[in-house]
CSV table of C-alpha atoms in Angstrom, one decimal:
chain,number,residue,atom,x,y,z
A,1,UNK,CA,-102.2,-48.1,-201.8
A,2,UNK,CA,-99.2,-48.8,-199.4
A,3,UNK,CA,-96.7,-51.4,-200.4
A,4,UNK,CA,-95.3,-53.3,-197.5
A,5,UNK,CA,-91.7,-52.7,-196.8
A,6,UNK,CA,-91.0,-56.3,-196.2
A,7,UNK,CA,-92.0,-57.1,-199.7
A,8,UNK,CA,-89.9,-54.5,-201.3
A,9,UNK,CA,-86.8,-55.8,-199.2
A,10,UNK,CA,-87.5,-59.3,-200.3
A,11,UNK,CA,-87.7,-58.4,-204.1
A,12,UNK,CA,-84.5,-56.2,-203.7
A,13,UNK,CA,-82.7,-59.1,-202.1
A,14,UNK,CA,-83.8,-61.6,-204.8
A,15,UNK,CA,-82.8,-59.2,-207.6
A,16,UNK,CA,-79.3,-58.6,-205.7
A,17,UNK,CA,-78.9,-62.5,-205.7
A,18,UNK,CA,-79.8,-62.7,-209.4
A,19,UNK,CA,-77.2,-60.1,-210.3
A,20,UNK,CA,-74.6,-62.0,-207.9
A,21,UNK,CA,-75.3,-65.1,-210.0
A,22,UNK,CA,-75.2,-63.2,-213.3
A,23,UNK,CA,-72.0,-61.4,-212.2
A,24,UNK,CA,-70.4,-64.7,-211.1
A,25,UNK,CA,-71.1,-66.3,-214.5
A,26,UNK,CA,-69.6,-63.1,-216.3
A,27,UNK,CA,-66.6,-63.3,-214.0
A,28,UNK,CA,-66.1,-67.0,-215.0
A,29,UNK,CA,-66.2,-66.1,-218.7
A,30,UNK,CA,-63.5,-63.6,-218.3
A,31,UNK,CA,-61.1,-66.5,-218.2
A,32,UNK,CA,-58.4,-67.6,-216.0
A,33,UNK,CA,-58.2,-69.7,-212.8
A,34,UNK,CA,-58.4,-66.8,-210.3
A,35,UNK,CA,-61.7,-65.5,-212.0
A,36,UNK,CA,-63.2,-68.9,-212.2
A,37,UNK,CA,-62.8,-69.2,-208.3
A,38,UNK,CA,-64.2,-65.6,-207.8
A,39,UNK,CA,-67.1,-66.4,-210.2
A,40,UNK,CA,-67.9,-69.7,-208.2
A,41,UNK,CA,-68.0,-67.9,-205.0
A,42,UNK,CA,-70.1,-65.0,-206.3
A,43,UNK,CA,-72.5,-67.6,-207.7
A,44,UNK,CA,-72.7,-69.6,-204.4
A,45,UNK,CA,-73.3,-66.2,-202.5
A,46,UNK,CA,-76.0,-65.2,-205.0
A,47,UNK,CA,-77.8,-68.7,-204.3
A,48,UNK,CA,-77.5,-68.2,-200.6
A,49,UNK,CA,-78.9,-64.6,-200.8
A,50,UNK,CA,-81.9,-66.0,-203.0
A,51,UNK,CA,-82.5,-68.9,-200.8
A,52,UNK,CA,-82.5,-66.6,-197.7
A,53,UNK,CA,-85.7,-65.0,-199.0
A,54,UNK,CA,-87.6,-68.2,-198.9
A,55,UNK,CA,-86.0,-70.5,-196.3
A,56,UNK,CA,-83.3,-70.0,-193.5
A,57,UNK,CA,-81.3,-73.1,-193.5
A,58,UNK,CA,-79.9,-73.5,-190.0
A,59,UNK,CA,-76.7,-75.2,-191.3
A,60,UNK,CA,-75.7,-71.9,-193.1
A,61,UNK,CA,-77.7,-69.2,-191.0
A,62,UNK,CA,-75.5,-70.1,-187.9
A,63,UNK,CA,-72.5,-68.9,-189.7
A,64,UNK,CA,-73.7,-65.9,-191.3
A,65,UNK,CA,-75.4,-63.9,-188.6
A,66,UNK,CA,-74.3,-60.7,-190.3
A,67,UNK,CA,-77.0,-61.3,-192.8
A,68,UNK,CA,-79.5,-60.4,-190.2
A,69,UNK,CA,-79.1,-56.7,-190.0
A,70,UNK,CA,-79.1,-54.0,-192.5
A,71,UNK,CA,-75.6,-53.0,-191.8
A,72,UNK,CA,-74.0,-56.4,-192.0
A,73,UNK,CA,-76.0,-57.3,-195.3
A,74,UNK,CA,-75.0,-54.0,-196.7
A,75,UNK,CA,-71.2,-54.4,-196.1
A,76,UNK,CA,-71.5,-58.0,-197.6
A,77,UNK,CA,-73.3,-56.5,-200.7
A,78,UNK,CA,-70.7,-53.8,-201.0
A,79,UNK,CA,-67.9,-56.4,-200.8
A,80,UNK,CA,-69.5,-58.8,-203.4
A,81,UNK,CA,-70.3,-55.9,-205.7
A,82,UNK,CA,-66.7,-54.9,-205.7
A,83,UNK,CA,-65.6,-58.4,-206.4
A,84,UNK,CA,-68.1,-58.6,-209.4
A,85,UNK,CA,-66.6,-55.5,-211.1
A,86,UNK,CA,-64.4,-56.4,-214.2
A,87,UNK,CA,-64.0,-55.1,-217.7
A,88,UNK,CA,-67.2,-56.5,-219.2
A,89,UNK,CA,-70.3,-54.2,-219.2
A,90,UNK,CA,-72.4,-56.8,-217.5
A,91,UNK,CA,-70.0,-57.5,-214.9
A,92,UNK,CA,-69.7,-53.7,-214.3
A,93,UNK,CA,-73.5,-53.5,-214.1
A,94,UNK,CA,-73.8,-56.5,-211.8
A,95,UNK,CA,-71.2,-55.1,-209.4
A,96,UNK,CA,-72.6,-51.5,-209.3
A,97,UNK,CA,-76.1,-52.8,-208.6
A,98,UNK,CA,-75.2,-55.1,-205.8
A,99,UNK,CA,-72.9,-52.4,-204.4
A,100,UNK,CA,-75.6,-49.6,-204.6
A,101,UNK,CA,-78.0,-52.1,-202.8
A,102,UNK,CA,-75.4,-52.5,-200.1
A,103,UNK,CA,-74.8,-48.8,-199.7
A,104,UNK,CA,-78.6,-48.3,-199.4
A,105,UNK,CA,-78.8,-51.1,-196.7
A,106,UNK,CA,-75.9,-49.6,-194.7
A,107,UNK,CA,-77.8,-46.1,-194.7
A,108,UNK,CA,-81.1,-47.9,-193.8
A,109,UNK,CA,-79.4,-49.2,-190.7
A,110,UNK,CA,-79.3,-45.7,-189.4
A,111,UNK,CA,-82.9,-44.8,-190.4
A,112,UNK,CA,-85.0,-45.9,-187.2
A,113,UNK,CA,-88.3,-45.5,-188.9
A,114,UNK,CA,-87.5,-48.3,-191.5
A,115,UNK,CA,-88.2,-51.8,-189.9
A,116,UNK,CA,-86.2,-54.7,-191.4
A,117,UNK,CA,-88.1,-57.5,-192.9
A,118,UNK,CA,-88.9,-60.6,-190.7
A,119,UNK,CA,-86.2,-62.7,-192.3
A,120,UNK,CA,-83.5,-60.1,-191.6
A,121,UNK,CA,-84.2,-59.7,-187.9
A,122,UNK,CA,-82.4,-61.5,-184.9
A,123,UNK,CA,-85.5,-63.4,-184.2
A,124,UNK,CA,-85.3,-65.1,-187.7
A,125,UNK,CA,-81.7,-66.2,-186.8
A,126,UNK,CA,-82.8,-67.5,-183.4
A,127,UNK,CA,-85.9,-69.4,-184.8
A,128,UNK,CA,-83.6,-70.8,-187.6
A,129,UNK,CA,-81.2,-72.1,-185.1
A,130,UNK,CA,-83.8,-73.4,-182.8
A,131,UNK,CA,-85.4,-75.6,-185.5
A,132,UNK,CA,-82.2,-77.1,-186.8
A,133,UNK,CA,-78.7,-77.7,-185.9
A,134,UNK,CA,-78.9,-75.4,-182.9
A,135,UNK,CA,-80.8,-78.0,-180.7
A,136,UNK,CA,-79.3,-81.2,-179.6
A,137,UNK,CA,-75.6,-80.2,-180.1
A,138,UNK,CA,-73.1,-80.7,-177.2
A,139,UNK,CA,-72.7,-76.8,-176.9
A,140,UNK,CA,-76.4,-76.2,-176.5
A,141,UNK,CA,-76.9,-79.2,-174.2
A,142,UNK,CA,-74.1,-77.9,-172.1
A,143,UNK,CA,-75.5,-74.3,-172.1
A,144,UNK,CA,-78.9,-75.7,-171.0
A,145,UNK,CA,-77.3,-77.7,-168.0
A,146,UNK,CA,-75.1,-74.8,-166.9
A,147,UNK,CA,-77.5,-71.8,-166.8
A,148,UNK,CA,-75.7,-68.3,-166.6
A,149,UNK,CA,-75.4,-67.1,-163.1
A,150,UNK,CA,-76.9,-63.6,-162.6
A,151,UNK,CA,-73.5,-61.8,-161.7
A,152,UNK,CA,-74.3,-58.6,-163.7
A,153,UNK,CA,-71.9,-59.6,-166.4
A,154,UNK,CA,-73.1,-61.0,-169.7
A,155,UNK,CA,-70.0,-63.5,-169.5
A,156,UNK,CA,-70.9,-65.1,-166.2
A,157,UNK,CA,-68.8,-65.4,-163.2
A,158,UNK,CA,-65.4,-63.7,-163.2
A,159,UNK,CA,-62.2,-65.4,-162.1
A,160,UNK,CA,-62.1,-63.2,-158.8
A,161,UNK,CA,-65.7,-64.1,-157.9
A,162,UNK,CA,-64.9,-68.0,-158.5
A,163,UNK,CA,-62.0,-67.6,-155.9
A,164,UNK,CA,-59.1,-67.7,-158.3
A,165,UNK,CA,-56.1,-65.4,-157.4
A,166,UNK,CA,-52.7,-64.8,-159.1
A,167,UNK,CA,-50.4,-67.7,-158.4
A,168,UNK,CA,-52.9,-70.3,-157.8
A,169,UNK,CA,-56.3,-71.2,-156.3
A,170,UNK,CA,-57.2,-70.4,-152.7
């Protein structure tokens, strides 16, 4: 019986999100205003990770494109795992579990035989943006009205190609 990789990654991400929330609560319980702020952020990030496994809200996904690769998500998990570490056993356990998942994701980035799940691919980000805030905005309307000229550069026409020279326009 072969278990689908996508299901395993989704379960891991849900578990990581749950440990972010648990670790955030533990961080808040350690007392002090800085720990309260850290805990709130960890809880919010845990909810975000959890929600990304079920729905990709375009309002959020347009700002967190790093979550759509093993490497980006892994670095994020390592960062949050380190933030979760504190002196309580549950805080240490939460931080270590989240950081280990991050290290595993960073390693998976360099294993070509492992395919990321559908919600961690660039296409998921593109679909999320097309079905939400990405369409109908001024920037996307401008981009549609001004297609990129095929100059060989991904950045469009250079200043020299447009006729600009140092000291003014010709």
